[in-house]
Amino acid sequence: MIKSLGMMLAVLFVVNVHANTHLDAFNKRFSLVKNDSGEVAYIRMNRVGKFSLNPYIERVFSDIKAEIKRLQNKSSDIEDFLYELEQSSDKSPESQENILAIRDSLYNLKNINVENLFSSIKKKGVLKKFKDELKKALMLFDISVIASTEDPKYFFKQNITYQVVERAINFAKSRFDTVPVLNLVSFIMVKVHDLVLEQREFHQNMLLHYLQNVNEIKLGLTKKEADKVFSSIYEAKIALINIPESRSAANNWERYGLNKFYQMVRGANNRLRREQGTLDEVGNRINFAFFNAVEKGEKVVKNLIHRKHTFSSKMATAYNYDRPNKVKRFRTLLNLGQVGLGFLTLPNWLKSQVEKFIESYYVEQKLMEGALVAHFEMQGNYVMAKNIKDQMINPYLQ
């Protein structure tokens, strides 16, 4: 039986915080930096993962070796994973094409000699050059800053790191004549760059949870400062080519972020109204982006902002209480499927199509889960917070 949503859906802001709100986690996560006038100018994250290529490279090769072992022992759950992809697809030729490529990619992993591959990559010095250049680029701005109340174009001006990746890939092309190796090196460089910068958006979504559920005064902000923090968070999402949107943010700095946030919350509330009937039971609303539910007999956390993937209209699942490792394992296989694509002989258009399909399953979804981690940390439930963080598949997150 579906539980009534009542007043929960009648308002845009849903405040569900216990009276004894824990702000210890907030103070451990964030620092407020004030200007000479005593106003909050920046918000920084206190826990920034030390930049290195090794954490991601080690994870990729460890995951490949573990999957090869599963395949050799016939204990892999790849077929279950592929079945789930099939069940959630729209059965279009493009979806089937994508799933078939992912199948081939995963089963081909057993043909990869991981040790020889890593050794040949290391000898060329390409990754070291990339690491050094990206490190220099990151030093030009403070990666720990997740909001700037004073500069409406603070993040828009920091897209220089993408140029580093482009130069590094061009350099790699001159050093490797084997396509699969070049594909892997390029994939690692793009992925490491994205994962390092993901720390910012993950923490920004954590901050949105606090801004929604805690009075700004308790966070050390004035109402005016909090409004500008909202604007800065959404300014960070503006694409480099979207100059008109950047101007719009600057011209409406005090309301820009709030307008975007309210728009998102309205969309989430409407989605919950429309889709509650697809669930066995609708539980409590966690925050603007998540709520507890029972789906197909399992207790889960659903994502109100993002769909399952490109070809699905259903809400993504952020966590499965009954199968705590499910989301993490699913994302691990998606990542391995993406890695393995570079070892297949595929036309570029198909490879690009499949990569976009894979990323539509988890890239945006996992970043929004920063708000879910903030919820559990604020409750003092650090076990659940760690469970969510671990399924991010990002070794740089602290």
Short mmCIF file of C-alpha atoms in Angstrom, two decimals:
data_model
loop_
_atom_site.label_atom_id
_atom_site.label_comp_id
_atom_site.label_asym_id
_atom_site.label_seq_id
_atom_site.Cartn_x
_atom_site.Cartn_y
_atom_site.Cartn_z
CA MET A 1 0.00 0.00 0.00
CA ILE A 2 1.36 3.46 -0.95
CA LYS A 3 1.78 5.80 1.99
CA SER A 4 0.24 9.25 1.66
CA LEU A 5 2.77 12.01 1.00
CA GLY A 6 0.55 14.64 2.65
CA MET A 7 2.14 17.93 3.41
CA MET A 8 5.56 16.66 2.37
CA LEU A 9 4.69 17.46 -1.22
CA ALA A 10 2.87 20.70 -0.45
CA VAL A 11 6.07 22.63 0.17
CA LEU A 12 9.24 23.17 -1.79
CA PHE A 13 11.59 22.89 1.15
CA VAL A 14 11.34 19.68 3.13
CA VAL A 15 12.86 20.05 6.59
CA ASN A 16 13.18 16.70 8.31
CA VAL A 17 16.04 17.28 10.71
CA HIS A 18 15.91 16.11 14.31
CA ALA A 19 16.00 18.87 16.91
CA ASN A 20 19.46 17.77 18.02
CA THR A 21 21.06 18.54 14.69
CA HIS A 22 24.67 17.40 14.46
CA LEU A 23 26.84 20.15 13.00
CA ASP A 24 30.11 18.54 14.02
CA ALA A 25 30.26 16.92 10.59
CA PHE A 26 29.69 20.28 8.90
CA ASN A 27 32.51 21.89 10.86
CA LYS A 28 34.85 19.02 10.05
CA ARG A 29 33.99 19.19 6.36
CA PHE A 30 33.91 22.94 5.73
CA SER A 31 35.68 26.16 6.64
CA LEU A 32 34.28 29.67 6.18
CA VAL A 33 36.88 32.16 4.95
CA LYS A 34 36.09 35.82 5.67
CA ASN A 35 37.29 38.97 3.94
CA ASP A 36 38.65 42.12 5.63
CA SER A 37 35.10 43.31 6.27
CA GLY A 38 34.27 40.17 8.23
CA GLU A 39 31.94 38.78 5.53
CA VAL A 40 32.16 35.19 4.30
CA ALA A 41 33.99 35.31 0.98
CA TYR A 42 34.70 31.60 0.41
CA ILE A 43 33.69 28.19 1.68
CA ARG A 44 36.39 25.55 1.56
CA MET A 45 36.28 21.79 1.97
CA ASN A 46 38.74 20.69 4.64
CA ARG A 47 39.32 17.20 3.28
CA VAL A 48 40.97 17.33 -0.13
CA GLY A 49 42.42 14.16 -1.59
CA LYS A 50 46.12 14.48 -2.36
CA PHE A 51 46.60 14.56 -6.11
CA SER A 52 48.31 11.50 -7.55
CA LEU A 53 47.65 9.18 -10.46
CA ASN A 54 48.37 6.08 -8.41
CA PRO A 55 45.06 5.73 -6.51
CA TYR A 56 42.98 5.48 -9.68
CA ILE A 57 45.51 3.42 -11.67
CA GLU A 58 45.84 0.95 -8.81
CA ARG A 59 42.07 0.71 -8.55
CA VAL A 60 41.60 0.09 -12.28
CA PHE A 61 44.22 -2.63 -12.47
CA SER A 62 43.04 -4.20 -9.21
CA ASP A 63 39.44 -4.31 -10.50
CA ILE A 64 40.55 -5.80 -13.83
CA LYS A 65 42.59 -8.52 -12.14
CA ALA A 66 39.76 -9.32 -9.72
CA GLU A 67 37.29 -9.61 -12.60
CA ILE A 68 39.65 -11.82 -14.60
CA LYS A 69 39.88 -14.12 -11.57
CA ARG A 70 36.08 -14.23 -11.30
CA LEU A 71 35.79 -15.08 -14.99
CA GLN A 72 38.39 -17.84 -14.69
CA ASN A 73 36.59 -19.29 -11.66
CA LYS A 74 33.21 -18.88 -13.38
CA SER A 75 32.03 -16.85 -10.39
CA SER A 76 31.44 -13.57 -12.18
CA ASP A 77 28.00 -11.98 -12.00
CA ILE A 78 28.37 -10.31 -15.40
CA GLU A 79 25.29 -12.08 -16.76
CA ASP A 80 23.16 -10.75 -13.88
CA PHE A 81 24.54 -7.28 -14.59
CA LEU A 82 23.76 -7.57 -18.31
CA TYR A 83 20.28 -8.86 -17.53
CA GLU A 84 19.63 -5.78 -15.43
CA LEU A 85 20.82 -3.58 -18.29
CA GLU A 86 18.40 -5.41 -20.59
CA GLN A 87 15.50 -5.08 -18.19
CA SER A 88 15.97 -1.34 -17.77
CA SER A 89 16.51 -0.61 -21.46
CA ASP A 90 13.90 0.68 -23.90
CA LYS A 91 14.61 -2.25 -26.28
CA SER A 92 15.61 0.17 -29.04
CA PRO A 93 18.31 -0.90 -31.53
CA GLU A 94 20.68 1.66 -30.01
CA SER A 95 20.18 0.29 -26.48
CA GLN A 96 20.74 -3.28 -27.65
CA GLU A 97 23.84 -2.18 -29.55
CA ASN A 98 25.22 -0.55 -26.41
CA ILE A 99 24.55 -3.58 -24.21
CA LEU A 100 26.14 -5.96 -26.71
CA ALA A 101 29.30 -3.81 -26.79
CA ILE A 102 29.44 -3.77 -22.97
CA ARG A 103 29.08 -7.57 -22.93
CA ASP A 104 31.98 -7.98 -25.38
CA SER A 105 34.05 -5.48 -23.42
CA LEU A 106 33.63 -7.26 -20.07
CA TYR A 107 34.24 -10.77 -21.39
CA ASN A 108 37.31 -9.58 -23.26
CA LEU A 109 38.97 -8.46 -20.01
CA LYS A 110 40.38 -11.96 -19.50
CA ASN A 111 42.56 -11.43 -22.58
CA ILE A 112 44.35 -8.43 -21.07
CA ASN A 113 47.83 -8.96 -19.62
CA VAL A 114 47.61 -6.36 -16.87
CA GLU A 115 51.23 -6.44 -15.71
CA ASN A 116 52.72 -6.13 -19.20
CA LEU A 117 50.26 -3.40 -20.07
CA PHE A 118 51.10 -1.26 -17.06
CA SER A 119 54.83 -1.79 -17.58
CA SER A 120 54.67 -0.62 -21.22
CA ILE A 121 52.65 2.45 -20.25
CA LYS A 122 55.04 3.42 -17.45
CA LYS A 123 58.12 3.26 -19.70
CA LYS A 124 56.85 5.98 -22.03
CA GLY A 125 56.57 8.65 -19.33
CA VAL A 126 53.27 9.95 -20.69
CA LEU A 127 51.35 9.64 -17.42
CA LYS A 128 54.14 11.34 -15.48
CA LYS A 129 54.09 14.28 -17.87
CA PHE A 130 50.30 14.49 -17.53
CA LYS A 131 50.54 14.33 -13.74
CA ASP A 132 53.11 17.14 -13.61
CA GLU A 133 51.13 19.42 -15.94
CA LEU A 134 47.80 18.83 -14.24
CA LYS A 135 49.39 19.43 -10.85
CA LYS A 136 50.70 22.81 -12.09
CA ALA A 137 47.27 23.71 -13.47
CA LEU A 138 45.56 22.79 -10.20
CA MET A 139 48.00 25.03 -8.31
CA LEU A 140 46.72 28.05 -10.24
CA PHE A 141 43.50 27.90 -8.26
CA ASP A 142 42.44 26.54 -4.89
CA ILE A 143 40.66 23.25 -5.56
CA SER A 144 39.39 23.24 -1.99
CA VAL A 145 37.13 26.25 -2.66
CA ILE A 146 33.55 25.10 -3.27
CA ALA A 147 31.79 28.47 -3.11
CA SER A 148 32.75 32.10 -3.65
CA THR A 149 30.26 34.77 -2.63
CA GLU A 150 32.27 37.64 -4.16
CA ASP A 151 33.08 36.49 -7.69
CA PRO A 152 30.14 35.51 -9.96
CA LYS A 153 32.59 34.01 -12.46
CA TYR A 154 34.91 32.27 -10.02
CA PHE A 155 34.46 28.75 -11.42
CA PHE A 156 33.80 29.80 -15.01
CA LYS A 157 37.38 31.11 -15.18
CA GLN A 158 38.87 27.83 -13.93
CA ASN A 159 38.23 25.51 -16.86
CA ILE A 160 41.90 25.53 -17.87
CA THR A 161 42.46 21.96 -16.67
CA TYR A 162 40.61 20.58 -19.71
CA GLN A 163 43.31 22.06 -21.91
CA VAL A 164 45.90 20.04 -19.97
CA VAL A 165 44.02 16.81 -20.73
CA GLU A 166 43.78 17.67 -24.42
CA ARG A 167 47.52 18.38 -24.66
CA ALA A 168 48.35 15.20 -22.76
CA ILE A 169 46.25 13.05 -25.10
CA ASN A 170 47.93 14.60 -28.14
CA PHE A 171 51.33 13.89 -26.56
CA ALA A 172 50.28 10.27 -25.89
CA LYS A 173 49.38 9.84 -29.57
CA SER A 174 52.99 10.62 -30.45
CA ARG A 175 54.33 8.06 -27.98
CA PHE A 176 52.09 5.03 -28.46
CA ASP A 177 51.50 3.22 -31.75
CA THR A 178 49.25 0.55 -30.24
CA VAL A 179 45.63 1.67 -30.27
CA PRO A 180 44.41 -0.29 -27.19
CA VAL A 181 47.26 1.07 -25.06
CA LEU A 182 46.66 4.61 -26.30
CA ASN A 183 42.96 4.21 -25.55
CA LEU A 184 43.68 3.08 -22.00
CA VAL A 185 46.16 5.89 -21.33
CA SER A 186 43.70 8.47 -22.68
CA PHE A 187 40.90 6.99 -20.59
CA ILE A 188 43.01 7.12 -17.42
CA MET A 189 43.96 10.76 -17.98
CA VAL A 190 40.38 11.90 -18.63
CA LYS A 191 39.02 9.88 -15.73
CA VAL A 192 41.64 11.04 -13.20
CA HIS A 193 41.04 14.66 -14.19
CA ASP A 194 37.28 14.24 -13.74
CA LEU A 195 37.56 12.36 -10.44
CA VAL A 196 39.87 14.97 -8.92
CA LEU A 197 37.44 17.76 -9.82
CA GLU A 198 34.44 15.67 -8.71
CA GLN A 199 35.47 16.35 -5.13
CA ARG A 200 34.18 19.88 -5.56
CA GLU A 201 30.70 19.05 -6.87
CA PHE A 202 30.29 16.20 -4.38
CA HIS A 203 30.94 18.63 -1.50
CA GLN A 204 28.77 21.31 -3.09
CA ASN A 205 25.86 18.87 -2.99
CA MET A 206 26.68 18.15 0.65
CA LEU A 207 26.51 21.88 1.27
CA LEU A 208 23.10 22.10 -0.44
CA HIS A 209 21.77 19.59 2.11
CA TYR A 210 22.93 21.77 4.99
CA LEU A 211 21.62 24.96 3.39
CA GLN A 212 18.23 23.34 2.93
CA ASN A 213 17.90 21.79 6.37
CA VAL A 214 19.79 24.08 8.76
CA ASN A 215 19.22 27.75 9.48
CA GLU A 216 22.06 29.66 7.82
CA ILE A 217 22.88 31.47 11.07
CA LYS A 218 23.80 28.13 12.67
CA LEU A 219 26.15 27.50 9.74
CA GLY A 220 27.85 30.85 10.33
CA LEU A 221 26.25 32.62 7.36
CA THR A 222 23.95 35.58 6.95
CA LYS A 223 20.90 35.21 4.72
CA LYS A 224 22.58 37.31 2.03
CA GLU A 225 25.77 35.21 2.19
CA ALA A 226 23.79 31.95 2.03
CA ASP A 227 21.93 33.16 -1.07
CA LYS A 228 25.23 33.94 -2.77
CA VAL A 229 26.58 30.51 -1.80
CA PHE A 230 23.61 28.97 -3.62
CA SER A 231 24.50 31.10 -6.65
CA SER A 232 28.16 30.08 -6.55
CA ILE A 233 27.28 26.39 -6.41
CA TYR A 234 25.15 26.71 -9.53
CA GLU A 235 27.66 28.98 -11.24
CA ALA A 236 30.13 26.09 -10.97
CA LYS A 237 27.79 23.98 -13.13
CA ILE A 238 27.84 26.38 -16.10
CA ALA A 239 29.60 24.92 -19.13
CA LEU A 240 32.57 26.83 -20.55
CA ILE A 241 30.77 27.45 -23.85
CA ASN A 242 27.61 28.77 -22.16
CA ILE A 243 28.65 32.42 -21.98
CA PRO A 244 25.04 33.76 -21.90
CA GLU A 245 24.30 31.69 -18.79
CA SER A 246 27.46 32.96 -17.12
CA ARG A 247 26.32 36.53 -17.76
CA SER A 248 22.85 35.73 -16.44
CA ALA A 249 24.35 34.40 -13.20
CA ALA A 250 26.48 37.53 -12.74
CA ASN A 251 23.56 39.88 -13.45
CA ASN A 252 21.26 38.11 -10.97
CA TRP A 253 23.88 37.00 -8.46
CA GLU A 254 21.77 37.24 -5.30
CA ARG A 255 18.88 35.17 -6.69
CA TYR A 256 20.45 33.03 -9.42
CA GLY A 257 21.25 30.00 -7.25
CA LEU A 258 18.02 30.06 -5.27
CA ASN A 259 15.99 30.18 -8.48
CA LYS A 260 17.90 27.17 -9.82
CA PHE A 261 17.54 25.27 -6.56
CA TYR A 262 13.80 25.94 -6.24
CA GLN A 263 13.34 24.85 -9.85
CA MET A 264 15.12 21.57 -9.07
CA VAL A 265 13.06 20.97 -5.93
CA ARG A 266 9.80 21.63 -7.80
CA GLY A 267 10.85 19.13 -10.44
CA ALA A 268 11.70 16.56 -7.75
CA ASN A 269 8.34 17.03 -6.02
CA ASN A 270 6.49 16.64 -9.32
CA ARG A 271 8.42 13.48 -10.14
CA LEU A 272 7.55 11.98 -6.76
CA ARG A 273 3.87 12.74 -7.34
CA ARG A 274 3.93 11.14 -10.77
CA GLU A 275 5.96 8.04 -9.97
CA GLN A 276 4.95 7.08 -6.42
CA GLY A 277 2.59 4.49 -7.88
CA THR A 278 5.51 2.53 -9.34
CA LEU A 279 6.81 1.75 -5.83
CA ASP A 280 5.59 -0.73 -3.21
CA GLU A 281 5.87 1.93 -0.53
CA VAL A 282 6.97 5.55 -0.26
CA GLY A 283 8.92 6.30 2.90
CA ASN A 284 10.29 9.49 4.40
CA ARG A 285 11.81 12.28 2.34
CA ILE A 286 15.51 12.62 3.18
CA ASN A 287 16.17 15.94 1.48
CA PHE A 288 15.63 17.75 -1.82
CA ALA A 289 17.12 14.87 -3.83
CA PHE A 290 16.41 11.59 -2.01
CA PHE A 291 13.72 9.59 -0.25
CA ASN A 292 13.37 6.13 1.23
CA ALA A 293 11.13 3.61 -0.50
CA VAL A 294 10.34 -0.06 -0.93
CA GLU A 295 10.72 -1.24 -4.53
CA LYS A 296 10.14 -4.82 -5.64
CA GLY A 297 10.23 -5.87 -2.00
CA GLU A 298 13.58 -4.22 -1.24
CA LYS A 299 14.23 -1.16 0.91
CA VAL A 300 16.06 1.43 -1.17
CA VAL A 301 16.97 5.10 -1.42
CA LYS A 302 15.67 6.70 -4.63
CA ASN A 303 17.16 9.66 -6.47
CA LEU A 304 14.54 12.27 -7.39
CA ILE A 305 16.82 14.34 -9.60
CA HIS A 306 18.35 11.82 -11.99
CA ARG A 307 16.94 9.04 -14.12
CA LYS A 308 18.36 5.52 -14.18
CA HIS A 309 20.07 6.26 -17.49
CA THR A 310 19.59 8.01 -20.83
CA PHE A 311 16.94 5.62 -22.13
CA SER A 312 14.94 5.29 -18.92
CA SER A 313 12.28 7.50 -17.35
CA LYS A 314 12.58 5.74 -13.98
CA MET A 315 14.28 7.23 -10.93
CA ALA A 316 17.82 6.08 -10.20
CA THR A 317 18.48 4.00 -7.09
CA ALA A 318 21.09 5.55 -4.82
CA TYR A 319 21.36 2.74 -2.26
CA ASN A 320 19.91 -0.68 -1.52
CA TYR A 321 19.63 -1.41 2.22
CA ASP A 322 18.90 -5.10 1.60
CA ARG A 323 21.86 -5.51 -0.78
CA PRO A 324 24.38 -2.90 0.42
CA ASN A 325 27.01 -3.77 -2.20
CA LYS A 326 24.64 -3.75 -5.18
CA VAL A 327 25.11 -0.16 -6.40
CA LYS A 328 28.87 -0.26 -5.87
CA ARG A 329 29.23 -3.54 -7.77
CA PHE A 330 27.01 -2.30 -10.59
CA ARG A 331 29.13 0.83 -10.97
CA THR A 332 32.35 -1.16 -10.84
CA LEU A 333 31.17 -3.25 -13.80
CA LEU A 334 30.09 -0.11 -15.66
CA ASN A 335 33.56 1.35 -15.14
CA LEU A 336 35.26 -1.88 -16.24
CA GLY A 337 33.01 -2.03 -19.27
CA GLN A 338 34.15 1.46 -20.19
CA VAL A 339 37.82 0.58 -19.67
CA GLY A 340 37.44 -2.54 -21.79
CA LEU A 341 35.91 -0.71 -24.74
CA GLY A 342 39.36 0.55 -25.67
CA PHE A 343 40.53 -3.03 -26.28
CA LEU A 344 37.77 -3.77 -28.79
CA THR A 345 37.84 -2.92 -32.48
CA LEU A 346 34.93 -0.51 -32.66
CA PRO A 347 34.18 2.47 -34.88
CA ASN A 348 34.67 5.74 -33.00
CA TRP A 349 31.00 6.70 -33.26
CA LEU A 350 29.93 3.45 -31.57
CA LYS A 351 32.57 3.69 -28.86
CA SER A 352 31.48 7.24 -28.09
CA GLN A 353 27.82 6.21 -28.03
CA VAL A 354 28.43 3.34 -25.62
CA GLU A 355 30.60 5.50 -23.34
CA LYS A 356 27.83 8.10 -23.08
CA PHE A 357 25.32 5.34 -22.32
CA ILE A 358 27.53 3.94 -19.54
CA GLU A 359 28.21 7.35 -18.00
CA SER A 360 24.49 8.19 -18.02
CA TYR A 361 24.06 5.42 -15.42
CA TYR A 362 26.28 6.84 -12.71
CA VAL A 363 28.30 10.03 -13.26
CA GLU A 364 25.67 12.63 -12.31
CA GLN A 365 23.88 10.24 -9.95
CA LYS A 366 26.90 9.62 -7.73
CA LEU A 367 27.79 13.32 -7.46
CA MET A 368 24.31 14.10 -6.14
CA GLU A 369 24.92 11.48 -3.42
CA GLY A 370 27.08 14.06 -1.65
CA ALA A 371 23.75 15.32 -0.27
CA LEU A 372 23.03 11.80 0.97
CA VAL A 373 26.39 11.54 2.73
CA ALA A 374 25.70 14.89 4.41
CA HIS A 375 22.35 13.55 5.65
CA PHE A 376 23.89 10.51 7.28
CA GLU A 377 26.85 12.42 8.72
CA MET A 378 24.49 14.98 10.22
CA GLN A 379 22.61 12.11 11.86
CA GLY A 380 25.87 10.75 13.21
CA ASN A 381 25.44 7.62 11.09
CA TYR A 382 29.01 7.38 9.80
CA VAL A 383 28.66 3.74 8.77
CA MET A 384 26.00 4.63 6.20
CA ALA A 385 27.95 7.74 5.16
CA LYS A 386 30.97 5.53 4.44
CA ASN A 387 28.84 3.03 2.54
CA ILE A 388 27.61 5.77 0.23
CA LYS A 389 31.07 7.27 -0.21
CA ASP A 390 32.58 3.88 -1.06
CA GLN A 391 30.14 3.33 -3.91
CA MET A 392 31.30 6.57 -5.51
CA ILE A 393 34.21 4.66 -7.10
CA ASN A 394 36.38 7.72 -6.48
CA PRO A 395 39.61 7.12 -4.56
CA TYR A 396 40.19 10.86 -4.11
CA LEU A 397 37.13 11.46 -1.92
CA GLN A 398 37.93 11.77 1.78
#
